[in-house]
Amino acid sequence: MEYNYKTSNTPFSSSSSSKVSPSLLSESAVQGPCGACKVLRRRCTRSCFLAPYFPPTEPMKFINAHKIYGASNIVKCLQELPESKRADAVSSMVYEANARIRDPVYGCAGAISHLQKRLNDVQAELAMTQAEILIMQSQQQQQQQQQQQNDNASFLDNRNLGLDWETDHWEQK
């Protein structure tokens, strides 16, 4: 027994009518529509163009991308790309849409600017720390050299003690 469903001719379905067997109905009922079809309240078919990129468990991915780009523009962009690059394009669109929702004025540019400023701050902090390390190493070397000079001077003084005593002793006689 087969069921006929009439659907609109959209990029979300493969034809204007589709024949679905009862076994497929139970599978689609268990799996459910993709995130895009769920948001757009459309019937999701096996050949849904957006299903591989917007899983039913993550509807916010499509909701945010749809708010910024619109469903038809998302589909147009993806259709222009080779299939191997579509997943990356969806990931970029979702990231950019999320950034635009968080920061409507600057979007991704604001995030990039913030990260560049943070990178510059960390590089400046690293340079300061490296300079402090060099100063400490220099001070440590100076202290070691002074300690060696003090050790050498006390050694020479100890050697001269005996001579001084002997010369004083002979001079008195």
PDB file of C-alpha atoms in Angstrom:
ATOM      1  CA  MET A   1       0.000   0.000   0.000  1.00  0.00           C
ATOM      2  CA  GLU A   2       1.402   3.441  -0.944  1.00  0.00           C
ATOM      3  CA  TYR A   3       0.428   6.920   0.144  1.00  0.00           C
ATOM      4  CA  ASN A   4       0.587   9.946  -2.148  1.00  0.00           C
ATOM      5  CA  TYR A   5       1.526  13.275  -0.674  1.00  0.00           C
ATOM      6  CA  LYS A   6       1.378  16.515  -2.602  1.00  0.00           C
ATOM      7  CA  THR A   7       4.193  18.897  -1.756  1.00  0.00           C
ATOM      8  CA  SER A   8       5.219  22.229  -3.164  1.00  0.00           C
ATOM      9  CA  ASN A   9       8.041  22.317  -5.663  1.00  0.00           C
ATOM     10  CA  THR A  10      10.803  23.650  -3.406  1.00  0.00           C
ATOM     11  CA  PRO A  11      14.449  22.865  -3.014  1.00  0.00           C
ATOM     12  CA  PHE A  12      13.494  20.976   0.122  1.00  0.00           C
ATOM     13  CA  SER A  13      11.672  18.243  -1.781  1.00  0.00           C
ATOM     14  CA  SER A  14      12.684  16.303  -4.835  1.00  0.00           C
ATOM     15  CA  SER A  15       9.403  16.390  -6.738  1.00  0.00           C
ATOM     16  CA  SER A  16       5.901  17.810  -6.664  1.00  0.00           C
ATOM     17  CA  SER A  17       4.459  14.531  -5.378  1.00  0.00           C
ATOM     18  CA  SER A  18       6.151  11.705  -3.600  1.00  0.00           C
ATOM     19  CA  LYS A  19       5.068   8.168  -2.981  1.00  0.00           C
ATOM     20  CA  VAL A  20       5.925   6.891   0.451  1.00  0.00           C
ATOM     21  CA  SER A  21       5.526   3.320   1.639  1.00  0.00           C
ATOM     22  CA  PRO A  22       4.228   2.643   5.159  1.00  0.00           C
ATOM     23  CA  SER A  23       7.671   1.436   6.250  1.00  0.00           C
ATOM     24  CA  LEU A  24       9.181   4.804   5.273  1.00  0.00           C
ATOM     25  CA  LEU A  25       6.491   6.601   7.206  1.00  0.00           C
ATOM     26  CA  SER A  26       7.515   4.863  10.399  1.00  0.00           C
ATOM     27  CA  GLU A  27      11.198   5.674   9.762  1.00  0.00           C
ATOM     28  CA  SER A  28      10.512   9.352   9.171  1.00  0.00           C
ATOM     29  CA  ALA A  29       8.284   9.455  12.228  1.00  0.00           C
ATOM     30  CA  VAL A  30      11.119   8.092  14.337  1.00  0.00           C
ATOM     31  CA  GLN A  31      13.832  10.298  12.823  1.00  0.00           C
ATOM     32  CA  GLY A  32      11.716  13.416  12.296  1.00  0.00           C
ATOM     33  CA  PRO A  33      12.311  16.309   9.954  1.00  0.00           C
ATOM     34  CA  CYS A  34      15.665  18.001   9.627  1.00  0.00           C
ATOM     35  CA  GLY A  35      16.276  21.205  11.537  1.00  0.00           C
ATOM     36  CA  ALA A  36      15.460  23.360   8.495  1.00  0.00           C
ATOM     37  CA  CYS A  37      12.186  21.617   7.676  1.00  0.00           C
ATOM     38  CA  LYS A  38      11.197  21.642  11.328  1.00  0.00           C
ATOM     39  CA  VAL A  39      11.672  25.417  11.539  1.00  0.00           C
ATOM     40  CA  LEU A  40       9.995  26.064   8.191  1.00  0.00           C
ATOM     41  CA  ARG A  41       7.211  23.602   9.050  1.00  0.00           C
ATOM     42  CA  ARG A  42       7.685  21.636   5.865  1.00  0.00           C
ATOM     43  CA  ARG A  43       7.639  17.947   5.198  1.00  0.00           C
ATOM     44  CA  CYS A  44      11.161  16.618   5.122  1.00  0.00           C
ATOM     45  CA  THR A  45      11.951  13.972   2.519  1.00  0.00           C
ATOM     46  CA  ARG A  46      14.911  11.668   2.127  1.00  0.00           C
ATOM     47  CA  SER A  47      16.240  13.935  -0.612  1.00  0.00           C
ATOM     48  CA  CYS A  48      15.956  17.119   1.456  1.00  0.00           C
ATOM     49  CA  PHE A  49      18.765  19.406   0.332  1.00  0.00           C
ATOM     50  CA  LEU A  50      19.402  20.872   3.787  1.00  0.00           C
ATOM     51  CA  ALA A  51      19.039  17.707   5.889  1.00  0.00           C
ATOM     52  CA  PRO A  52      22.770  16.773   5.850  1.00  0.00           C
ATOM     53  CA  TYR A  53      23.730  20.220   7.141  1.00  0.00           C
ATOM     54  CA  PHE A  54      20.989  20.981   9.680  1.00  0.00           C
ATOM     55  CA  PRO A  55      20.291  17.929  11.867  1.00  0.00           C
ATOM     56  CA  PRO A  56      17.003  17.749  13.796  1.00  0.00           C
ATOM     57  CA  THR A  57      18.888  17.797  17.093  1.00  0.00           C
ATOM     58  CA  GLU A  58      20.319  21.277  16.402  1.00  0.00           C
ATOM     59  CA  PRO A  59      17.465  23.516  15.221  1.00  0.00           C
ATOM     60  CA  MET A  60      19.196  26.698  16.471  1.00  0.00           C
ATOM     61  CA  LYS A  61      21.808  26.324  13.732  1.00  0.00           C
ATOM     62  CA  PHE A  62      19.147  26.823  11.091  1.00  0.00           C
ATOM     63  CA  ILE A  63      17.101  29.345  13.081  1.00  0.00           C
ATOM     64  CA  ASN A  64      20.034  31.747  13.400  1.00  0.00           C
ATOM     65  CA  ALA A  65      21.226  31.265   9.804  1.00  0.00           C
ATOM     66  CA  HIS A  66      17.635  31.725   8.574  1.00  0.00           C
ATOM     67  CA  LYS A  67      17.253  34.974  10.550  1.00  0.00           C
ATOM     68  CA  ILE A  68      20.318  36.477   8.917  1.00  0.00           C
ATOM     69  CA  TYR A  69      20.394  34.978   5.404  1.00  0.00           C
ATOM     70  CA  GLY A  70      16.950  33.520   4.738  1.00  0.00           C
ATOM     71  CA  ALA A  71      16.281  29.946   3.681  1.00  0.00           C
ATOM     72  CA  SER A  72      16.292  30.617  -0.076  1.00  0.00           C
ATOM     73  CA  ASN A  73      19.655  32.424   0.083  1.00  0.00           C
ATOM     74  CA  ILE A  74      21.161  29.570   2.094  1.00  0.00           C
ATOM     75  CA  VAL A  75      19.988  27.099  -0.533  1.00  0.00           C
ATOM     76  CA  LYS A  76      21.248  29.281  -3.410  1.00  0.00           C
ATOM     77  CA  CYS A  77      24.669  29.629  -1.824  1.00  0.00           C
ATOM     78  CA  LEU A  78      24.950  25.914  -1.206  1.00  0.00           C
ATOM     79  CA  GLN A  79      23.797  24.987  -4.709  1.00  0.00           C
ATOM     80  CA  GLU A  80      26.590  27.108  -6.206  1.00  0.00           C
ATOM     81  CA  LEU A  81      29.251  25.194  -4.289  1.00  0.00           C
ATOM     82  CA  PRO A  82      30.659  21.747  -4.938  1.00  0.00           C
ATOM     83  CA  GLU A  83      29.278  19.186  -2.516  1.00  0.00           C
ATOM     84  CA  SER A  84      32.674  18.766  -0.826  1.00  0.00           C
ATOM     85  CA  LYS A  85      32.652  22.408   0.334  1.00  0.00           C
ATOM     86  CA  ARG A  86      29.034  22.720   1.438  1.00  0.00           C
ATOM     87  CA  ALA A  87      29.529  21.536   5.018  1.00  0.00           C
ATOM     88  CA  ASP A  88      32.258  24.147   5.555  1.00  0.00           C
ATOM     89  CA  ALA A  89      30.055  26.820   3.994  1.00  0.00           C
ATOM     90  CA  VAL A  90      27.181  25.933   6.330  1.00  0.00           C
ATOM     91  CA  SER A  91      29.537  26.017   9.290  1.00  0.00           C
ATOM     92  CA  SER A  92      30.742  29.482   8.230  1.00  0.00           C
ATOM     93  CA  MET A  93      27.205  30.764   7.666  1.00  0.00           C
ATOM     94  CA  VAL A  94      26.109  29.511  11.078  1.00  0.00           C
ATOM     95  CA  TYR A  95      29.162  31.055  12.764  1.00  0.00           C
ATOM     96  CA  GLU A  96      28.652  34.384  11.005  1.00  0.00           C
ATOM     97  CA  ALA A  97      24.934  34.376  11.805  1.00  0.00           C
ATOM     98  CA  ASN A  98      25.624  33.671  15.485  1.00  0.00           C
ATOM     99  CA  ALA A  99      28.199  36.476  15.553  1.00  0.00           C
ATOM    100  CA  ARG A 100      25.777  38.867  13.852  1.00  0.00           C
ATOM    101  CA  ILE A 101      23.053  38.000  16.372  1.00  0.00           C
ATOM    102  CA  ARG A 102      25.445  38.572  19.296  1.00  0.00           C
ATOM    103  CA  ASP A 103      26.798  41.804  17.812  1.00  0.00           C
ATOM    104  CA  PRO A 104      24.418  43.271  15.214  1.00  0.00           C
ATOM    105  CA  VAL A 105      26.751  46.143  14.329  1.00  0.00           C
ATOM    106  CA  TYR A 106      30.130  44.467  13.872  1.00  0.00           C
ATOM    107  CA  GLY A 107      29.298  40.740  13.674  1.00  0.00           C
ATOM    108  CA  CYS A 108      32.341  38.623  12.839  1.00  0.00           C
ATOM    109  CA  ALA A 109      34.496  41.696  12.328  1.00  0.00           C
ATOM    110  CA  GLY A 110      33.914  42.608  15.970  1.00  0.00           C
ATOM    111  CA  ALA A 111      34.984  39.144  17.093  1.00  0.00           C
ATOM    112  CA  ILE A 112      38.079  39.282  14.898  1.00  0.00           C
ATOM    113  CA  SER A 113      38.959  42.758  16.159  1.00  0.00           C
ATOM    114  CA  HIS A 114      38.548  41.626  19.761  1.00  0.00           C
ATOM    115  CA  LEU A 115      40.787  38.598  19.172  1.00  0.00           C
ATOM    116  CA  GLN A 116      43.452  40.708  17.435  1.00  0.00           C
ATOM    117  CA  LYS A 117      43.476  43.159  20.342  1.00  0.00           C
ATOM    118  CA  ARG A 118      43.786  40.274  22.786  1.00  0.00           C
ATOM    119  CA  LEU A 119      46.641  38.804  20.718  1.00  0.00           C
ATOM    120  CA  ASN A 120      48.465  42.157  20.739  1.00  0.00           C
ATOM    121  CA  ASP A 121      47.991  42.443  24.510  1.00  0.00           C
ATOM    122  CA  VAL A 122      49.341  38.941  25.093  1.00  0.00           C
ATOM    123  CA  GLN A 123      52.325  39.586  22.796  1.00  0.00           C
ATOM    124  CA  ALA A 124      53.130  42.776  24.711  1.00  0.00           C
ATOM    125  CA  GLU A 125      52.852  40.877  27.997  1.00  0.00           C
ATOM    126  CA  LEU A 126      55.168  38.177  26.627  1.00  0.00           C
ATOM    127  CA  ALA A 127      57.736  40.802  25.594  1.00  0.00           C
ATOM    128  CA  MET A 128      57.599  42.369  29.078  1.00  0.00           C
ATOM    129  CA  THR A 129      58.044  38.970  30.723  1.00  0.00           C
ATOM    130  CA  GLN A 130      60.994  38.125  28.473  1.00  0.00           C
ATOM    131  CA  ALA A 131      62.595  41.479  29.331  1.00  0.00           C
ATOM    132  CA  GLU A 132      62.113  40.813  33.048  1.00  0.00           C
ATOM    133  CA  ILE A 133      63.728  37.377  32.636  1.00  0.00           C
ATOM    134  CA  LEU A 134      66.749  38.953  30.914  1.00  0.00           C
ATOM    135  CA  ILE A 135      67.074  41.534  33.701  1.00  0.00           C
ATOM    136  CA  MET A 136      66.908  38.825  36.367  1.00  0.00           C
ATOM    137  CA  GLN A 137      69.474  36.703  34.537  1.00  0.00           C
ATOM    138  CA  SER A 138      71.784  39.704  34.253  1.00  0.00           C
ATOM    139  CA  GLN A 139      71.404  40.476  37.960  1.00  0.00           C
ATOM    140  CA  GLN A 140      72.076  36.854  38.832  1.00  0.00           C
ATOM    141  CA  GLN A 141      75.264  36.864  36.723  1.00  0.00           C
ATOM    142  CA  GLN A 142      76.434  40.066  38.385  1.00  0.00           C
ATOM    143  CA  GLN A 143      75.814  38.573  41.837  1.00  0.00           C
ATOM    144  CA  GLN A 144      77.733  35.426  40.892  1.00  0.00           C
ATOM    145  CA  GLN A 145      80.656  37.493  39.574  1.00  0.00           C
ATOM    146  CA  GLN A 146      80.708  39.615  42.720  1.00  0.00           C
ATOM    147  CA  GLN A 147      80.587  36.481  44.883  1.00  0.00           C
ATOM    148  CA  GLN A 148      83.525  35.036  42.961  1.00  0.00           C
ATOM    149  CA  GLN A 149      85.476  38.268  43.408  1.00  0.00           C
ATOM    150  CA  ASN A 150      84.731  38.257  47.128  1.00  0.00           C
ATOM    151  CA  ASP A 151      85.795  34.607  47.376  1.00  0.00           C
ATOM    152  CA  ASN A 152      89.031  35.356  45.502  1.00  0.00           C
ATOM    153  CA  ALA A 153      89.748  38.394  47.678  1.00  0.00           C
ATOM    154  CA  SER A 154      89.214  36.487  50.919  1.00  0.00           C
ATOM    155  CA  PHE A 155      91.410  33.673  49.629  1.00  0.00           C
ATOM    156  CA  LEU A 156      94.188  36.151  48.862  1.00  0.00           C
ATOM    157  CA  ASP A 157      93.736  37.780  52.256  1.00  0.00           C
ATOM    158  CA  ASN A 158      94.072  34.385  53.957  1.00  0.00           C
ATOM    159  CA  ARG A 159      97.297  33.670  52.054  1.00  0.00           C
ATOM    160  CA  ASN A 160      98.727  37.043  53.007  1.00  0.00           C
ATOM    161  CA  LEU A 161      97.905  36.637  56.704  1.00  0.00           C
ATOM    162  CA  GLY A 162     100.825  34.354  57.287  1.00  0.00           C
ATOM    163  CA  LEU A 163     103.258  36.642  55.427  1.00  0.00           C
ATOM    164  CA  ASP A 164     102.143  39.730  57.292  1.00  0.00           C
ATOM    165  CA  TRP A 165     102.610  38.052  60.641  1.00  0.00           C
ATOM    166  CA  GLU A 166     106.023  36.740  59.694  1.00  0.00           C
ATOM    167  CA  THR A 167     107.251  40.091  58.421  1.00  0.00           C
ATOM    168  CA  ASP A 168     105.985  41.855  61.516  1.00  0.00           C
ATOM    169  CA  HIS A 169     107.576  39.215  63.685  1.00  0.00           C
ATOM    170  CA  TRP A 170     111.037  39.541  62.017  1.00  0.00           C
ATOM    171  CA  GLU A 171     110.926  43.290  61.934  1.00  0.00           C
ATOM    172  CA  GLN A 172     110.459  43.512  65.697  1.00  0.00           C
ATOM    173  CA  LYS A 173     113.557  41.532  66.354  1.00  0.00           C
TER     174      LYS A 173
END
